[in-house]
Tab-separated table of C-alpha atoms in Angstrom:
chain	number	residue	atom	x	y	z
A	789	MET	CA	90.981	87.151	110.502
A	790	LYS	CA	93.937	84.850	109.941
A	791	HIS	CA	97.344	86.551	109.871
A	792	LEU	CA	95.820	89.703	111.346
A	793	GLN	CA	94.393	89.363	114.837
A	794	GLU	CA	97.064	86.935	115.997
A	795	TYR	CA	99.681	89.529	115.031
A	796	ARG	CA	98.042	92.058	117.354
A	797	ASP	CA	98.026	89.898	120.488
A	798	PRO	CA	98.903	92.157	123.470
A	799	VAL	CA	100.203	89.247	125.551
A	800	LEU	CA	102.703	88.268	122.870
A	801	ALA	CA	103.609	91.933	122.398
A	802	ARG	CA	104.524	92.248	126.072
A	803	ARG	CA	106.657	89.083	125.825
A	804	LEU	CA	108.534	90.414	122.816
A	805	LEU	CA	109.121	93.746	124.565
A	806	ALA	CA	110.388	91.961	127.679
A	807	GLU	CA	112.807	89.891	125.582
A	808	LEU	CA	113.916	93.015	123.737
A	809	ARG	CA	114.723	94.743	127.023
A	810	THR	CA	116.823	91.828	128.242
A	811	THR	CA	118.604	91.481	124.874
A	812	ALA	CA	119.554	95.106	124.205
A	813	THR	CA	122.664	96.359	125.991
A	814	ALA	CA	123.204	99.461	123.852
A	815	PRO	CA	121.033	102.319	122.488
A	816	TRP	CA	120.680	100.912	118.973
A	817	THR	CA	119.165	102.943	116.128
A	818	ILE	CA	117.003	101.139	113.570
A	819	MET	CA	115.307	102.519	110.460
A	820	GLU	CA	112.121	101.183	108.914
A	821	VAL	CA	111.874	102.018	105.221
A	822	CYS	CA	108.161	101.456	104.699
A	823	GLY	CA	105.492	104.059	105.349
A	824	GLY	CA	102.964	101.378	106.272
A	825	GLN	CA	105.334	100.185	108.973
A	826	THR	CA	105.810	103.781	110.140
A	827	HIS	CA	102.066	104.208	110.621
A	828	THR	CA	101.842	101.017	112.689
A	829	ILE	CA	104.842	102.020	114.801
A	830	VAL	CA	103.476	105.492	115.505
A	831	ARG	CA	99.801	104.536	115.850
A	832	GLN	CA	100.576	101.694	118.269
A	833	GLY	CA	103.231	103.677	120.127
A	834	ILE	CA	105.877	101.028	119.495
A	835	ASP	CA	108.635	103.641	119.321
A	836	ARG	CA	107.665	104.767	122.844
A	837	LEU	CA	107.794	101.229	124.250
A	838	LEU	CA	111.337	100.380	123.169
A	839	PRO	CA	114.160	100.144	125.736
A	840	ALA	CA	115.587	103.441	126.903
A	841	GLY	CA	117.868	105.017	124.326
A	842	MET	CA	116.770	102.747	121.478
A	843	ARG	CA	115.417	104.730	118.564
A	844	MET	CA	113.382	104.133	115.421
A	845	ILE	CA	114.220	106.396	112.486
A	846	HIS	CA	111.383	106.762	109.995
A	847	GLY	CA	112.932	106.515	106.536
A	848	PRO	CA	111.826	107.459	103.009
A	849	GLY	CA	109.316	104.631	102.839
A	850	CYS	CA	106.438	106.462	101.193
A	851	PRO	CA	106.587	106.359	97.374
A	852	VAL	CA	103.946	109.067	97.117
A	853	CYS	CA	106.115	111.325	99.276
A	854	VAL	CA	109.303	110.840	97.277
A	855	THR	CA	107.719	111.238	93.821
A	856	PRO	CA	109.711	114.135	92.328
A	857	LEU	CA	108.113	117.563	92.366
A	858	GLU	CA	108.865	117.800	88.648
A	859	THR	CA	106.714	114.705	88.052
A	860	ILE	CA	103.804	116.267	89.952
A	861	ASP	CA	104.152	119.493	87.975
A	862	ARG	CA	104.349	117.496	84.734
A	863	ALA	CA	101.210	115.601	85.749
A	864	LEU	CA	99.404	118.881	86.395
A	865	ALA	CA	100.413	120.248	82.995
A	866	ILE	CA	99.238	117.103	81.185
A	867	ALA	CA	96.018	116.809	83.186
A	868	ALA	CA	95.087	120.402	82.323
A	869	ARG	CA	94.873	119.553	78.606
A	870	PRO	CA	91.263	119.351	77.334
A	871	ASP	CA	91.989	116.217	75.283
A	872	VAL	CA	93.283	114.259	78.311
A	873	ILE	CA	91.592	112.011	80.843
A	874	PHE	CA	94.110	111.860	83.671
A	875	THR	CA	93.897	108.844	85.995
A	876	SER	CA	95.600	108.131	89.294
A	877	TYR	CA	95.253	106.404	92.602
A	878	GLY	CA	93.471	108.628	95.092
A	879	ASP	CA	96.458	109.299	97.345
A	880	MET	CA	98.209	111.241	94.564
A	881	LEU	CA	95.424	113.803	94.097
A	882	ARG	CA	96.340	115.904	97.149
A	883	VAL	CA	100.126	115.836	96.698
A	884	PRO	CA	101.153	119.485	96.290
A	885	GLY	CA	103.023	120.585	93.199
A	886	THR	CA	104.623	123.965	92.728
A	887	SER	CA	101.213	125.536	92.146
A	888	GLY	CA	98.327	123.368	93.252
A	889	ASP	CA	97.413	119.694	93.112
A	890	LEU	CA	95.384	117.333	90.935
A	891	LEU	CA	92.299	117.637	93.143
A	892	SER	CA	92.248	121.419	92.741
A	893	LEU	CA	92.735	120.988	89.012
A	894	LYS	CA	89.768	118.603	88.923
A	895	ALA	CA	87.671	121.166	90.778
A	896	ARG	CA	88.483	123.680	88.043
A	897	GLY	CA	87.128	121.337	85.382
A	898	ALA	CA	89.990	119.026	84.391
A	899	ASP	CA	88.995	115.420	83.728
A	900	VAL	CA	90.899	113.780	86.583
A	901	ARG	CA	89.652	110.366	87.672
A	902	VAL	CA	90.545	107.993	90.508
A	903	VAL	CA	91.137	104.393	89.426
A	904	TYR	CA	91.712	101.296	91.513
A	905	THR	CA	94.025	99.465	89.104
A	906	PRO	CA	96.052	100.616	86.081
A	907	LEU	CA	93.945	98.252	83.969
A	908	ASP	CA	90.978	100.508	84.765
A	909	ALA	CA	92.870	103.277	82.972
A	910	VAL	CA	93.471	101.025	79.948
A	911	ARG	CA	89.759	100.178	79.903
A	912	THR	CA	88.905	103.886	80.063
A	913	ALA	CA	91.177	104.501	77.079
A	914	ALA	CA	89.489	101.739	75.085
A	915	GLU	CA	86.082	103.259	75.869
A	916	ASN	CA	87.195	106.784	74.900
A	917	PRO	CA	89.157	106.439	71.633
A	918	GLY	CA	88.921	110.168	70.937
A	919	ARG	CA	90.699	111.120	74.189
A	920	GLU	CA	94.192	110.559	75.532
A	921	VAL	CA	94.171	108.614	78.805
A	922	VAL	CA	97.189	108.997	81.082
A	923	PHE	CA	97.893	106.966	84.219
A	924	LEU	CA	100.240	108.300	86.905
A	925	ALA	CA	102.404	105.237	87.585
A	926	VAL	CA	104.302	105.716	90.841
A	927	GLY	CA	105.425	103.468	93.647
A	928	PHE	CA	108.152	101.142	94.807
A	929	GLU	CA	108.724	97.728	93.269
A	930	THR	CA	105.383	96.699	94.802
A	931	THR	CA	103.212	98.423	92.183
A	932	ALA	CA	105.569	98.001	89.230
A	933	PRO	CA	104.248	94.576	88.099
A	934	ALA	CA	100.645	95.784	87.778
A	935	ASN	CA	101.767	98.896	85.925
A	936	ALA	CA	103.922	96.773	83.628
A	937	MET	CA	100.957	94.511	82.880
A	938	ALA	CA	98.811	97.536	82.005
A	939	VAL	CA	101.373	98.690	79.437
A	940	LEU	CA	101.698	95.165	78.028
A	941	HIS	CA	97.902	94.826	77.809
A	942	ALA	CA	97.525	98.176	76.042
A	943	ALA	CA	100.247	97.242	73.563
A	944	ALA	CA	98.793	93.789	72.912
A	945	THR	CA	95.237	95.044	72.383
A	946	GLY	CA	96.143	98.071	70.303
A	947	VAL	CA	94.963	100.699	72.779
A	948	THR	CA	97.217	103.442	71.452
A	949	ASN	CA	95.623	106.313	73.372
A	950	PHE	CA	96.823	104.968	76.743
A	951	SER	CA	100.089	106.161	78.253
A	952	ALA	CA	101.744	106.108	81.663
A	953	LEU	CA	103.620	108.896	83.403
A	954	VAL	CA	106.170	106.726	85.187
A	955	SER	CA	108.016	107.605	88.375
A	956	HIS	CA	108.864	104.289	90.020
A	957	VAL	CA	111.562	104.228	92.693
A	958	LEU	CA	113.694	101.340	93.985
A	959	VAL	CA	114.435	100.628	97.642
A	960	PRO	CA	117.988	99.113	97.681
A	961	PRO	CA	119.676	102.155	96.054
A	962	ALA	CA	117.988	104.404	98.610
A	963	ILE	CA	119.350	102.301	101.471
A	964	THR	CA	122.801	102.482	99.886
A	965	ALA	CA	122.524	106.272	99.604
A	966	LEU	CA	121.528	106.524	103.262
A	967	MET	CA	124.503	104.393	104.317
A	968	ASP	CA	126.879	106.462	102.159
A	969	ASP	CA	125.861	109.584	104.054
A	970	PRO	CA	128.726	110.263	106.494
A	971	ASP	CA	126.225	111.581	109.044
A	972	THR	CA	123.995	108.512	109.022
A	973	GLN	CA	123.005	107.143	112.404
A	974	VAL	CA	121.282	104.011	111.102
A	975	GLN	CA	122.652	100.745	112.489
A	976	ALA	CA	120.039	98.314	111.133
A	977	PHE	CA	117.117	98.280	108.705
A	978	LEU	CA	113.632	96.822	108.678
A	979	ALA	CA	112.975	96.078	105.006
A	980	ALA	CA	109.476	96.382	103.545
A	981	GLY	CA	107.754	93.014	103.370
A	982	HIS	CA	105.570	93.836	100.373
A	983	VAL	CA	108.541	94.994	98.280
A	984	CYS	CA	110.409	91.805	99.142
A	985	ALA	CA	107.334	89.708	98.327
A	986	VAL	CA	107.891	90.888	94.751
A	987	MET	CA	111.681	91.162	94.566
A	988	GLY	CA	112.904	88.770	97.248
A	989	TRP	CA	115.833	89.820	99.409
A	990	THR	CA	118.934	88.922	97.429
A	991	GLU	CA	119.465	92.618	96.567
A	992	TYR	CA	119.916	93.393	100.270
A	993	GLU	CA	122.589	90.772	100.913
A	994	PRO	CA	125.497	92.749	99.373
A	995	ILE	CA	124.307	95.859	101.256
A	996	ALA	CA	124.403	94.010	104.575
A	997	ARG	CA	127.912	92.716	103.808
A	998	ALA	CA	129.333	95.971	102.459
A	999	TYR	CA	128.098	98.212	105.265
A	1000	GLY	CA	127.991	95.743	108.139
A	1001	VAL	CA	124.325	96.536	108.705
A	1002	PRO	CA	121.640	93.982	109.589
A	1003	VAL	CA	118.543	93.932	107.355
A	1004	VAL	CA	115.363	92.217	108.550
A	1005	VAL	CA	112.491	91.705	106.110
A	1006	THR	CA	109.479	92.609	108.213
A	1007	GLY	CA	105.691	92.618	107.998
A	1008	PHE	CA	103.303	95.372	108.990
A	1009	GLU	CA	101.407	94.309	112.097
A	1010	PRO	CA	102.558	95.219	115.635
A	1011	LEU	CA	104.003	91.773	116.389
A	1012	ASP	CA	105.736	91.688	113.008
A	1013	LEU	CA	107.512	94.913	113.815
A	1014	LEU	CA	108.379	94.024	117.392
A	1015	GLU	CA	109.836	90.697	116.262
A	1016	GLY	CA	111.668	92.459	113.410
A	1017	VAL	CA	113.242	94.902	115.859
A	1018	LEU	CA	114.189	92.026	118.174
A	1019	MET	CA	115.817	90.107	115.307
A	1020	ALA	CA	117.778	93.213	114.290
A	1021	VAL	CA	118.910	93.827	117.876
A	1022	ARG	CA	120.045	90.222	118.258
A	1023	GLN	CA	122.242	90.639	115.191
A	1024	LEU	CA	123.651	93.922	116.471
A	1025	GLU	CA	124.384	92.442	119.882
A	1026	GLN	CA	126.102	89.414	118.312
A	1027	GLY	CA	128.094	91.472	115.808
A	1028	ARG	CA	126.324	89.940	112.798
A	1029	ALA	CA	125.200	91.740	109.631
A	1030	GLU	CA	122.907	89.483	107.635
A	1031	VAL	CA	119.537	89.512	105.893
A	1032	GLU	CA	116.873	87.693	107.894
A	1033	ASN	CA	113.227	87.136	107.041
A	1034	GLN	CA	110.650	87.804	109.729
A	1035	TYR	CA	107.829	87.890	107.151
A	1036	ALA	CA	108.163	84.214	106.255
A	1037	ARG	CA	104.417	83.803	105.712
A	1038	ALA	CA	104.575	86.052	102.646
A	1039	VAL	CA	108.184	86.403	101.435
A	1040	ARG	CA	110.637	84.004	99.805
A	1041	ARG	CA	114.285	84.726	99.092
A	1042	SER	CA	113.689	84.644	95.330
A	1043	GLY	CA	110.508	86.715	95.472
A	1044	ASN	CA	107.887	86.494	92.726
A	1045	THR	CA	109.799	85.665	89.565
A	1046	ALA	CA	106.784	86.116	87.268
A	1047	ALA	CA	106.310	89.658	88.572
A	1048	GLN	CA	110.022	90.346	88.154
A	1049	ASP	CA	109.870	89.137	84.547
A	1050	ALA	CA	107.019	91.568	83.805
A	1051	ILE	CA	109.013	94.433	85.310
A	1052	ARG	CA	112.080	93.596	83.227
A	1053	ARG	CA	110.044	93.320	80.011
A	1054	VAL	CA	108.563	96.815	80.362
A	1055	PHE	CA	110.970	98.870	82.467
A	1056	GLN	CA	114.653	99.684	82.581
A	1057	VAL	CA	116.640	101.041	85.512
A	1058	THR	CA	117.277	104.781	85.451
A	1059	ASP	CA	118.563	107.539	87.719
A	1060	ARG	CA	115.803	109.138	89.756
A	1061	THR	CA	115.454	112.285	91.817
A	1062	TRP	CA	113.673	111.627	95.110
A	1063	ARG	CA	111.565	114.506	96.363
A	1064	GLY	CA	113.163	116.077	99.403
A	1065	ILE	CA	116.265	113.905	99.073
A	1066	GLY	CA	117.751	114.576	95.652
A	1067	PRO	CA	119.169	112.420	92.856
A	1068	ILE	CA	120.043	108.794	93.583
A	1069	PRO	CA	121.782	106.884	90.772
A	1070	ALA	CA	120.006	103.821	89.347
A	1071	SER	CA	117.146	104.226	91.822
A	1072	GLY	CA	114.182	104.337	89.450
A	1073	LEU	CA	112.376	102.577	86.643
A	1074	ALA	CA	111.492	104.079	83.261
A	1075	LEU	CA	109.668	102.604	80.282
A	1076	ARG	CA	111.872	100.873	77.735
A	1077	PRO	CA	112.211	102.646	74.347
A	1078	GLU	CA	110.059	100.036	72.627
A	1079	PHE	CA	107.111	101.246	74.732
A	1080	ALA	CA	107.638	104.927	73.894
A	1081	ARG	CA	104.138	105.185	72.389
A	1082	HIS	CA	102.823	104.470	75.908
A	1083	ASP	CA	105.221	106.867	77.651
A	1084	ALA	CA	103.430	110.077	78.634
A	1085	ALA	CA	106.735	111.876	79.240
A	1086	VAL	CA	107.578	111.265	75.575
A	1087	ARG	CA	104.127	111.892	74.123
A	1088	PHE	CA	103.331	115.181	75.871
A	1089	GLU	CA	105.487	118.287	75.587
A	1090	VAL	CA	104.964	120.470	78.646
A	1091	GLY	CA	107.797	122.968	78.199
A	1092	ASP	CA	110.340	123.948	80.800
A	1093	LEU	CA	109.151	123.310	84.340
A	1094	VAL	CA	110.290	125.593	87.149
A	1095	THR	CA	109.714	123.758	90.424
A	1096	ARG	CA	109.584	125.287	93.878
A	1097	GLU	CA	109.027	123.662	97.258
A	1098	SER	CA	107.350	125.462	100.141
A	1099	PRO	CA	110.079	127.224	102.145
A	1100	ASP	CA	108.213	126.356	105.355
A	1101	CYS	CA	108.315	122.580	104.767
A	1102	ILE	CA	111.071	120.305	106.149
A	1103	ALA	CA	109.804	117.204	104.310
A	1104	GLY	CA	113.283	116.442	102.980
A	1105	ASP	CA	114.708	116.207	106.489
A	1106	VAL	CA	111.771	114.051	107.582
A	1107	LEU	CA	112.231	111.704	104.626
A	1108	ARG	CA	115.955	111.351	105.350
A	1109	GLY	CA	115.154	110.609	108.977
A	1110	THR	CA	117.219	113.493	110.328
A	1111	ARG	CA	114.244	115.338	111.849
A	1112	LEU	CA	110.782	114.495	113.100
A	1113	PRO	CA	107.549	116.046	111.818
A	1114	THR	CA	107.094	117.708	115.195
A	1115	ASP	CA	110.354	119.623	114.615
A	1116	CYS	CA	108.622	121.562	111.827
A	1117	SER	CA	107.198	124.968	112.719
A	1118	ALA	CA	104.359	124.438	110.210
A	1119	TYR	CA	103.360	121.001	111.545
A	1120	GLY	CA	99.775	120.976	112.804
A	1121	ARG	CA	99.459	124.700	112.175
A	1122	THR	CA	99.673	125.743	108.554
A	1123	CYS	CA	100.411	122.147	107.476
A	1124	THR	CA	97.679	119.577	108.165
A	1125	PRO	CA	96.170	116.737	106.116
A	1126	ARG	CA	93.540	119.222	104.889
A	1127	THR	CA	96.091	121.922	104.047
A	1128	PRO	CA	99.360	120.051	103.354
A	1129	LEU	CA	102.564	121.890	102.527
A	1130	GLY	CA	104.456	118.693	101.756
A	1131	ALA	CA	103.715	115.194	100.500
A	1132	PRO	CA	104.415	113.402	103.851
A	1133	MET	CA	101.321	115.106	105.305
A	1134	VAL	CA	99.138	113.897	102.415
A	1135	SER	CA	99.868	110.243	101.864
A	1136	SER	CA	98.336	107.433	103.870
A	1137	GLU	CA	101.950	106.270	104.349
A	1138	GLY	CA	103.531	109.656	105.058
A	1139	THR	CA	105.393	110.168	108.332
A	1140	CYS	CA	103.865	113.584	108.987
A	1141	ALA	CA	100.359	112.196	108.491
A	1142	ALA	CA	101.202	109.295	110.811
A	1143	PHE	CA	102.280	111.682	113.565
A	1144	PHE	CA	99.294	113.982	113.030
A	1145	ASN	CA	96.721	111.164	112.999
A	1146	ALA	CA	98.241	109.683	116.154
A	1147	GLY	CA	97.941	113.038	117.937
A	1148	ARG	CA	101.695	113.534	118.294
A	1149	THR	CA	102.644	117.092	119.241
A	1150	PRO	CA	106.016	118.798	119.838
A	1151	GLU	CA	105.352	118.344	123.550
A	1152	HIS	CA	104.260	114.676	123.231
A	1153	ARG	CA	106.250	112.992	120.480
């Protein structure tokens, strides 16, 4: 398949690794901020093949994982209502809230349905005018255009019983927050190619200048990531701090302007609390006031929510990149993909799930 098999060529991988070893003269530390990239790195063992001392830090690149606990608890409260059809992508159903998850709620009789696009939820609302249909709209900038189009479509067609529970998060403010941490060890970033396909990379240019940190827009296949690491190391070795684009086959500097226009029409920037990390100013998207009739947070009163994370889970440290999943005493024991204590063990992009599925243990990281 074009743009797939050729980016998994083992001969080219060995050449990139050889060039990386001759280029690197210091133990550089690089963070990838996409969970899909994390899974490729861990599954292919790329982090184990890097030159001695060089380290990949797995950042908060899973939007499912960083969706605030309060949002999950709010979703559970709304989904439990008998007049509600609650819709979501499948990876959100197992994310633990303070007391249970959406899948358990479905098993107890709640009408919780998996959809493949937000427009499926709008269609469900049109077909069920006597029910309220709520879509759990989470994700980075990647999923925001489709969610914006669903709201616009519902508004244009008069589907008033559709609403979205929105918890979008934005990547550049998270990178800024990581660099503002006085204990950060990150010296370069691999930026998520799919986010930049939507937004371009102009937002990363002031970050690179202000913090003196290289940013390389990178794809998701093994050769993408190896070349992205090599490009970052070249910058570090040469004392440069720029934004470069490894993922040229899919990303332009300006991004997708039509998608950006849809986002701006429907959403406004807001402060957001990231699960396990805490509040980050101007790091989220919320529905504009003119779409309040489609805002589930406005339409449904759920009372005061008292949230509580599992005391045995170190997901926050994992998401900040300060600890590995294998540092957690619950990892692989009381916390597995079947019995997750934290979101990073649930999501297909979560770091803990990546380590578990790759067979990583405390003895063999």
